[in-house]
Amino acid sequence: MSLNENQLLAAFANGDRRAFEHLFKEHYNGACRYVFRILRDEDTCEEIVQSTFVNLWEKREMLKEDINFKSYLFRAAYNTALNYIKHEKVVNKYVNNKQDSIEISIQSYVSHQPDFELQKRIDDAIEGLPPQCQKVFRMSREEGLKYHEIAEELHISKKTVEVHMGKALKLLRTQLQDYLVFFLPVVVLL
């Protein structure tokens, strides 16, 4: 395709898939490198850049023909990366709060009513977790490792660690709900 950038943008804005493919091929790698400097996670960078291109395609009619596409793309990818970071902070805060309340509930129950039965149920519940969830949970709770440390040691992404922890906590909450329900008001008051 031997069109100048203004002609490419005009074709792109009119829904020309070849123009889109040309712009994608020309700018994708550079945009990934740019976003990588912000996030330092290759998989997430690729997802963000792809998502940015999809958003640009969906809003293509609003693009002006005289814009600098590269600058526009990089700014959009930058904003998407910042939104991702904000979202991750909220998710991490929520996950940490949930984990803390489960731990407080369990500790509160144990401290108020020592019960070998409860400890056995907790141990059985942890043993009943899927292998990878159990491993991630034990590394976090017993070894005190942070999510990024677990991710590095297991050669998985931090997001995957979060998913495994979320799944483990959900399963533990379900299996231990008879014990946790009585101490939920205590957790709220703390």
Short mmCIF file of N, CA, C and O in Angstrom, two decimals, residues 75-171:
data_model
loop_
_atom_site.label_atom_id
_atom_site.label_comp_id
_atom_site.label_asym_id
_atom_site.label_seq_id
_atom_site.Cartn_x
_atom_site.Cartn_y
_atom_site.Cartn_z
N ARG A 75 -0.31 7.96 22.91
CA ARG A 75 -1.05 8.63 23.99
C ARG A 75 -2.21 7.74 24.46
O ARG A 75 -2.44 7.59 25.65
N ALA A 76 -2.92 7.15 23.52
CA ALA A 76 -4.03 6.26 23.88
C ALA A 76 -3.52 5.04 24.64
O ALA A 76 -4.11 4.62 25.64
N ALA A 77 -2.41 4.45 24.19
CA ALA A 77 -1.83 3.30 24.88
C ALA A 77 -1.34 3.69 26.28
O ALA A 77 -1.51 2.94 27.25
N TYR A 78 -0.76 4.87 26.39
CA TYR A 78 -0.29 5.38 27.68
C TYR A 78 -1.47 5.51 28.65
O TYR A 78 -1.39 5.06 29.80
N ASN A 79 -2.56 6.10 28.19
CA ASN A 79 -3.74 6.26 29.03
C ASN A 79 -4.32 4.90 29.43
O ASN A 79 -4.75 4.71 30.58
N THR A 80 -4.35 3.96 28.50
CA THR A 80 -4.85 2.62 28.80
C THR A 80 -3.96 1.95 29.84
O THR A 80 -4.44 1.28 30.76
N ALA A 81 -2.64 2.13 29.72
CA ALA A 81 -1.70 1.56 30.70
C ALA A 81 -1.93 2.17 32.08
O ALA A 81 -1.92 1.46 33.09
N LEU A 82 -2.14 3.49 32.14
CA LEU A 82 -2.41 4.12 33.43
C LEU A 82 -3.71 3.61 34.04
O LEU A 82 -3.78 3.37 35.25
N ASN A 83 -4.73 3.44 33.21
CA ASN A 83 -5.99 2.88 33.70
C ASN A 83 -5.80 1.46 34.22
O ASN A 83 -6.39 1.06 35.22
N TYR A 84 -4.95 0.69 33.54
CA TYR A 84 -4.65 -0.67 33.98
C TYR A 84 -3.98 -0.64 35.35
O TYR A 84 -4.34 -1.41 36.24
N ILE A 85 -3.02 0.26 35.54
CA ILE A 85 -2.32 0.38 36.82
C ILE A 85 -3.31 0.74 37.93
O ILE A 85 -3.29 0.16 39.01
N LYS A 86 -4.19 1.70 37.66
CA LYS A 86 -5.20 2.09 38.65
C LYS A 86 -6.09 0.91 38.99
O LYS A 86 -6.40 0.66 40.16
N HIS A 87 -6.52 0.18 37.97
CA HIS A 87 -7.38 -0.98 38.18
C HIS A 87 -6.67 -2.03 39.02
O HIS A 87 -7.25 -2.62 39.93
N GLU A 88 -5.41 -2.29 38.74
CA GLU A 88 -4.63 -3.28 39.49
C GLU A 88 -4.51 -2.88 40.96
O GLU A 88 -4.58 -3.73 41.84
N LYS A 89 -4.34 -1.59 41.22
CA LYS A 89 -4.26 -1.12 42.61
C LYS A 89 -5.57 -1.40 43.34
O LYS A 89 -5.56 -1.84 44.49
N VAL A 90 -6.69 -1.14 42.68
CA VAL A 90 -7.99 -1.39 43.29
C VAL A 90 -8.17 -2.89 43.54
O VAL A 90 -8.60 -3.31 44.62
N VAL A 91 -7.83 -3.71 42.56
CA VAL A 91 -7.97 -5.16 42.70
C VAL A 91 -7.09 -5.66 43.84
O VAL A 91 -7.53 -6.44 44.68
N ASN A 92 -5.83 -5.22 43.88
CA ASN A 92 -4.93 -5.65 44.94
C ASN A 92 -5.43 -5.23 46.31
O ASN A 92 -5.35 -6.01 47.27
N LYS A 93 -5.96 -4.02 46.41
CA LYS A 93 -6.49 -3.55 47.68
C LYS A 93 -7.67 -4.42 48.10
O LYS A 93 -7.78 -4.82 49.25
N TYR A 94 -8.55 -4.73 47.15
CA TYR A 94 -9.71 -5.56 47.44
C TYR A 94 -9.28 -6.96 47.87
O TYR A 94 -9.75 -7.49 48.88
N VAL A 95 -8.35 -7.57 47.12
CA VAL A 95 -7.87 -8.92 47.45
C VAL A 95 -7.22 -8.91 48.82
O VAL A 95 -7.47 -9.80 49.63
N ASN A 96 -6.38 -7.93 49.08
CA ASN A 96 -5.71 -7.86 50.39
C ASN A 96 -6.71 -7.68 51.52
O ASN A 96 -6.57 -8.29 52.57
N ASN A 97 -7.73 -6.84 51.31
CA ASN A 97 -8.76 -6.66 52.33
C ASN A 97 -9.52 -7.95 52.59
O ASN A 97 -9.81 -8.28 53.73
N LYS A 98 -9.86 -8.66 51.52
CA LYS A 98 -10.57 -9.93 51.67
C LYS A 98 -9.70 -10.94 52.42
O LYS A 98 -10.17 -11.63 53.31
N GLN A 99 -8.43 -11.03 52.04
CA GLN A 99 -7.52 -11.96 52.71
C GLN A 99 -7.39 -11.61 54.19
O GLN A 99 -7.43 -12.49 55.04
N ASP A 100 -7.25 -10.32 54.47
CA ASP A 100 -7.11 -9.88 55.85
C ASP A 100 -8.35 -10.24 56.66
O ASP A 100 -8.24 -10.70 57.80
N SER A 101 -9.55 -10.03 56.09
CA SER A 101 -10.75 -10.33 56.86
C SER A 101 -10.91 -11.82 57.09
O SER A 101 -11.37 -12.23 58.15
N ILE A 102 -10.51 -12.65 56.14
CA ILE A 102 -10.57 -14.09 56.36
C ILE A 102 -9.59 -14.49 57.45
O ILE A 102 -9.93 -15.25 58.36
N GLU A 103 -8.38 -13.96 57.38
CA GLU A 103 -7.38 -14.28 58.40
C GLU A 103 -7.82 -13.80 59.77
O GLU A 103 -7.66 -14.52 60.76
N ILE A 104 -8.37 -12.60 59.84
CA ILE A 104 -8.84 -12.08 61.12
C ILE A 104 -9.97 -12.96 61.66
O ILE A 104 -10.00 -13.27 62.84
N SER A 105 -10.88 -13.37 60.77
CA SER A 105 -11.98 -14.23 61.20
C SER A 105 -11.46 -15.54 61.75
O SER A 105 -11.89 -15.99 62.81
N ILE A 106 -10.53 -16.14 61.05
CA ILE A 106 -9.98 -17.42 61.51
C ILE A 106 -9.22 -17.22 62.81
O ILE A 106 -9.41 -17.96 63.77
N GLN A 107 -8.38 -16.19 62.87
CA GLN A 107 -7.61 -15.94 64.09
C GLN A 107 -8.53 -15.62 65.26
O GLN A 107 -8.30 -16.05 66.38
N SER A 108 -9.57 -14.84 64.99
CA SER A 108 -10.52 -14.48 66.04
C SER A 108 -11.20 -15.73 66.58
O SER A 108 -11.34 -15.89 67.79
N TYR A 109 -11.60 -16.59 65.70
CA TYR A 109 -12.27 -17.82 66.13
C TYR A 109 -11.32 -18.66 66.95
O TYR A 109 -11.68 -19.15 68.03
N VAL A 110 -10.12 -18.83 66.45
CA VAL A 110 -9.14 -19.66 67.14
C VAL A 110 -8.81 -19.07 68.51
O VAL A 110 -8.73 -19.78 69.51
N SER A 111 -8.63 -17.75 68.59
CA SER A 111 -8.27 -17.14 69.87
C SER A 111 -9.42 -17.15 70.86
O SER A 111 -9.20 -17.22 72.06
N HIS A 112 -10.65 -17.08 70.39
CA HIS A 112 -11.80 -17.08 71.29
C HIS A 112 -12.23 -18.48 71.68
O HIS A 112 -12.86 -18.67 72.71
N GLN A 113 -11.97 -19.42 70.86
CA GLN A 113 -12.43 -20.77 71.13
C GLN A 113 -11.43 -21.76 70.54
O GLN A 113 -11.62 -22.21 69.42
N PRO A 114 -10.35 -22.06 71.27
CA PRO A 114 -9.37 -23.00 70.73
C PRO A 114 -10.07 -24.30 70.36
O PRO A 114 -10.81 -24.86 71.15
N ASP A 115 -9.85 -24.72 69.16
CA ASP A 115 -10.57 -25.88 68.66
C ASP A 115 -9.68 -26.65 67.70
O ASP A 115 -9.34 -26.16 66.62
N PHE A 116 -9.33 -27.85 68.10
CA PHE A 116 -8.52 -28.68 67.22
C PHE A 116 -9.30 -29.08 65.98
O PHE A 116 -8.74 -29.30 64.92
N GLU A 117 -10.61 -29.14 66.12
CA GLU A 117 -11.47 -29.47 64.99
C GLU A 117 -11.35 -28.40 63.90
O GLU A 117 -11.26 -28.70 62.72
N LEU A 118 -11.34 -27.12 64.31
CA LEU A 118 -11.20 -26.04 63.35
C LEU A 118 -9.86 -26.13 62.63
O LEU A 118 -9.80 -26.01 61.41
N GLN A 119 -8.78 -26.35 63.38
CA GLN A 119 -7.47 -26.45 62.75
C GLN A 119 -7.44 -27.60 61.75
O GLN A 119 -6.90 -27.48 60.67
N LYS A 120 -8.07 -28.71 62.12
CA LYS A 120 -8.13 -29.85 61.20
C LYS A 120 -8.93 -29.48 59.96
O LYS A 120 -8.53 -29.81 58.85
N ARG A 121 -10.04 -28.77 60.14
CA ARG A 121 -10.85 -28.35 58.98
C ARG A 121 -10.07 -27.39 58.08
O ARG A 121 -10.17 -27.47 56.86
N ILE A 122 -9.34 -26.47 58.69
CA ILE A 122 -8.53 -25.54 57.90
C ILE A 122 -7.48 -26.30 57.12
O ILE A 122 -7.31 -26.10 55.92
N ASP A 123 -6.76 -27.21 57.81
CA ASP A 123 -5.73 -28.01 57.13
C ASP A 123 -6.33 -28.84 56.01
O ASP A 123 -5.77 -28.92 54.91
N ASP A 124 -7.49 -29.47 56.28
CA ASP A 124 -8.15 -30.29 55.25
C ASP A 124 -8.59 -29.42 54.07
O ASP A 124 -8.47 -29.83 52.91
N ALA A 125 -9.10 -28.23 54.37
CA ALA A 125 -9.55 -27.33 53.30
C ALA A 125 -8.37 -26.92 52.43
O ALA A 125 -8.47 -26.89 51.20
N ILE A 126 -7.25 -26.62 53.05
CA ILE A 126 -6.05 -26.23 52.28
C ILE A 126 -5.56 -27.41 51.45
O ILE A 126 -5.21 -27.26 50.29
N GLU A 127 -5.56 -28.61 52.06
CA GLU A 127 -5.14 -29.81 51.34
C GLU A 127 -6.07 -30.11 50.16
O GLU A 127 -5.64 -30.69 49.16
N GLY A 128 -7.33 -29.70 50.27
CA GLY A 128 -8.31 -29.97 49.21
C GLY A 128 -8.25 -28.99 48.05
O GLY A 128 -8.97 -29.15 47.06
N LEU A 129 -7.42 -27.98 48.16
CA LEU A 129 -7.30 -27.01 47.07
C LEU A 129 -6.63 -27.66 45.86
O LEU A 129 -5.80 -28.57 46.02
N PRO A 130 -6.94 -27.17 44.66
CA PRO A 130 -6.20 -27.64 43.48
C PRO A 130 -4.71 -27.41 43.70
O PRO A 130 -4.32 -26.44 44.37
N PRO A 131 -3.86 -28.28 43.15
CA PRO A 131 -2.42 -28.23 43.44
C PRO A 131 -1.78 -26.86 43.27
O PRO A 131 -1.04 -26.41 44.16
N GLN A 132 -2.03 -26.18 42.16
CA GLN A 132 -1.38 -24.88 41.93
C GLN A 132 -1.92 -23.83 42.90
O GLN A 132 -1.16 -23.01 43.41
N CYS A 133 -3.22 -23.85 43.17
CA CYS A 133 -3.81 -22.91 44.14
C CYS A 133 -3.20 -23.15 45.51
O CYS A 133 -2.85 -22.20 46.22
N GLN A 134 -3.09 -24.41 45.89
CA GLN A 134 -2.53 -24.76 47.20
C GLN A 134 -1.08 -24.27 47.30
O GLN A 134 -0.69 -23.69 48.32
N LYS A 135 -0.31 -24.49 46.24
CA LYS A 135 1.09 -24.08 46.25
C LYS A 135 1.21 -22.57 46.41
O LYS A 135 1.98 -22.07 47.23
N VAL A 136 0.43 -21.81 45.61
CA VAL A 136 0.46 -20.35 45.68
C VAL A 136 0.00 -19.88 47.07
O VAL A 136 0.62 -19.01 47.67
N PHE A 137 -1.06 -20.49 47.59
CA PHE A 137 -1.59 -20.11 48.90
C PHE A 137 -0.54 -20.35 49.99
O PHE A 137 -0.30 -19.48 50.83
N ARG A 138 0.09 -21.50 49.98
CA ARG A 138 1.10 -21.82 51.00
C ARG A 138 2.31 -20.89 50.88
O ARG A 138 2.86 -20.46 51.90
N MET A 139 2.72 -20.60 49.65
CA MET A 139 3.86 -19.70 49.48
C MET A 139 3.55 -18.31 50.04
O MET A 139 4.40 -17.66 50.64
N SER A 140 2.30 -17.89 49.87
CA SER A 140 1.90 -16.57 50.36
C SER A 140 1.73 -16.59 51.88
O SER A 140 2.27 -15.73 52.57
N ARG A 141 1.00 -17.57 52.39
CA ARG A 141 0.64 -17.57 53.81
C ARG A 141 1.71 -18.18 54.71
O ARG A 141 1.96 -17.67 55.78
N GLU A 142 2.31 -19.26 54.29
CA GLU A 142 3.27 -19.94 55.16
C GLU A 142 4.68 -19.40 54.99
O GLU A 142 5.44 -19.32 55.95
N GLU A 143 5.03 -19.04 53.76
CA GLU A 143 6.38 -18.54 53.52
C GLU A 143 6.43 -17.01 53.51
O GLU A 143 7.51 -16.42 53.51
N GLY A 144 5.26 -16.38 53.49
CA GLY A 144 5.20 -14.92 53.55
C GLY A 144 5.69 -14.22 52.29
O GLY A 144 6.11 -13.06 52.35
N LEU A 145 5.64 -14.90 51.13
CA LEU A 145 6.12 -14.30 49.90
C LEU A 145 5.08 -13.35 49.31
O LEU A 145 3.87 -13.57 49.43
N LYS A 146 5.53 -12.30 48.68
CA LYS A 146 4.66 -11.36 47.97
C LYS A 146 4.28 -11.98 46.62
O LYS A 146 4.94 -12.88 46.12
N TYR A 147 3.22 -11.44 46.01
CA TYR A 147 2.75 -11.99 44.74
C TYR A 147 3.82 -11.99 43.67
O TYR A 147 3.99 -12.95 42.94
N HIS A 148 4.56 -10.88 43.57
CA HIS A 148 5.58 -10.82 42.52
C HIS A 148 6.69 -11.83 42.78
O HIS A 148 7.28 -12.37 41.85
N GLU A 149 6.98 -12.13 44.05
CA GLU A 149 8.00 -13.12 44.38
C GLU A 149 7.53 -14.53 44.01
O GLU A 149 8.30 -15.34 43.49
N ILE A 150 6.26 -14.80 44.28
CA ILE A 150 5.69 -16.10 43.92
C ILE A 150 5.71 -16.26 42.40
O ILE A 150 6.08 -17.31 41.88
N ALA A 151 5.31 -15.19 41.70
CA ALA A 151 5.28 -15.23 40.24
C ALA A 151 6.67 -15.54 39.68
O ALA A 151 6.81 -16.37 38.77
N GLU A 152 7.69 -14.90 40.22
CA GLU A 152 9.05 -15.15 39.75
C GLU A 152 9.48 -16.58 40.03
O GLU A 152 10.07 -17.24 39.17
N GLU A 153 9.19 -17.07 41.23
CA GLU A 153 9.63 -18.41 41.61
C GLU A 153 8.93 -19.50 40.80
O GLU A 153 9.53 -20.50 40.43
N LEU A 154 7.64 -19.29 40.50
CA LEU A 154 6.88 -20.29 39.75
C LEU A 154 6.90 -20.05 38.24
O LEU A 154 6.30 -20.82 37.49
N HIS A 155 7.53 -18.95 37.81
CA HIS A 155 7.62 -18.61 36.39
C HIS A 155 6.23 -18.44 35.78
O HIS A 155 5.93 -18.97 34.70
N ILE A 156 5.39 -17.71 36.50
CA ILE A 156 4.05 -17.37 36.01
C ILE A 156 3.88 -15.87 36.21
O ILE A 156 4.67 -15.22 36.88
N SER A 157 2.82 -15.31 35.63
CA SER A 157 2.60 -13.87 35.77
C SER A 157 2.00 -13.56 37.14
O SER A 157 1.40 -14.42 37.78
N LYS A 158 2.16 -12.32 37.57
CA LYS A 158 1.59 -11.87 38.82
C LYS A 158 0.07 -12.00 38.78
O LYS A 158 -0.56 -12.34 39.77
N LYS A 159 -0.50 -11.74 37.63
CA LYS A 159 -1.95 -11.85 37.46
C LYS A 159 -2.42 -13.29 37.72
O LYS A 159 -3.45 -13.51 38.35
N THR A 160 -1.63 -14.28 37.25
CA THR A 160 -1.97 -15.68 37.47
C THR A 160 -1.90 -16.00 38.95
O THR A 160 -2.76 -16.73 39.47
N VAL A 161 -0.92 -15.45 39.66
CA VAL A 161 -0.83 -15.64 41.11
C VAL A 161 -2.09 -15.08 41.77
O VAL A 161 -2.70 -15.73 42.63
N GLU A 162 -2.52 -13.89 41.34
CA GLU A 162 -3.73 -13.28 41.91
C GLU A 162 -4.95 -14.16 41.67
O GLU A 162 -5.79 -14.32 42.55
N VAL A 163 -5.03 -14.73 40.48
CA VAL A 163 -6.17 -15.59 40.15
C VAL A 163 -6.17 -16.82 41.05
O VAL A 163 -7.21 -17.21 41.60
N HIS A 164 -5.00 -17.45 41.23
CA HIS A 164 -4.90 -18.64 42.09
C HIS A 164 -5.25 -18.30 43.54
O HIS A 164 -5.96 -19.06 44.20
N MET A 165 -4.76 -17.15 44.03
CA MET A 165 -5.08 -16.76 45.41
C MET A 165 -6.57 -16.48 45.56
O MET A 165 -7.18 -16.89 46.54
N GLY A 166 -7.14 -15.80 44.60
CA GLY A 166 -8.58 -15.52 44.65
C GLY A 166 -9.39 -16.80 44.67
O GLY A 166 -10.34 -16.95 45.45
N LYS A 167 -8.99 -17.76 43.84
CA LYS A 167 -9.68 -19.04 43.78
C LYS A 167 -9.51 -19.80 45.10
O LYS A 167 -10.48 -20.35 45.64
N ALA A 168 -8.29 -19.80 45.64
CA ALA A 168 -8.03 -20.50 46.90
C ALA A 168 -8.87 -19.89 48.02
O ALA A 168 -9.51 -20.62 48.79
N LEU A 169 -8.89 -18.57 48.10
CA LEU A 169 -9.64 -17.91 49.17
C LEU A 169 -11.14 -18.16 49.03
O LEU A 169 -11.84 -18.35 50.03
N LYS A 170 -11.62 -18.16 47.82
CA LYS A 170 -13.05 -18.43 47.59
C LYS A 170 -13.40 -19.84 48.04
O LYS A 170 -14.40 -20.05 48.73
N LEU A 171 -12.56 -20.82 47.66
CA LEU A 171 -12.81 -22.20 48.07
C LEU A 171 -12.72 -22.36 49.58
O LEU A 171 -13.55 -23.05 50.19
#
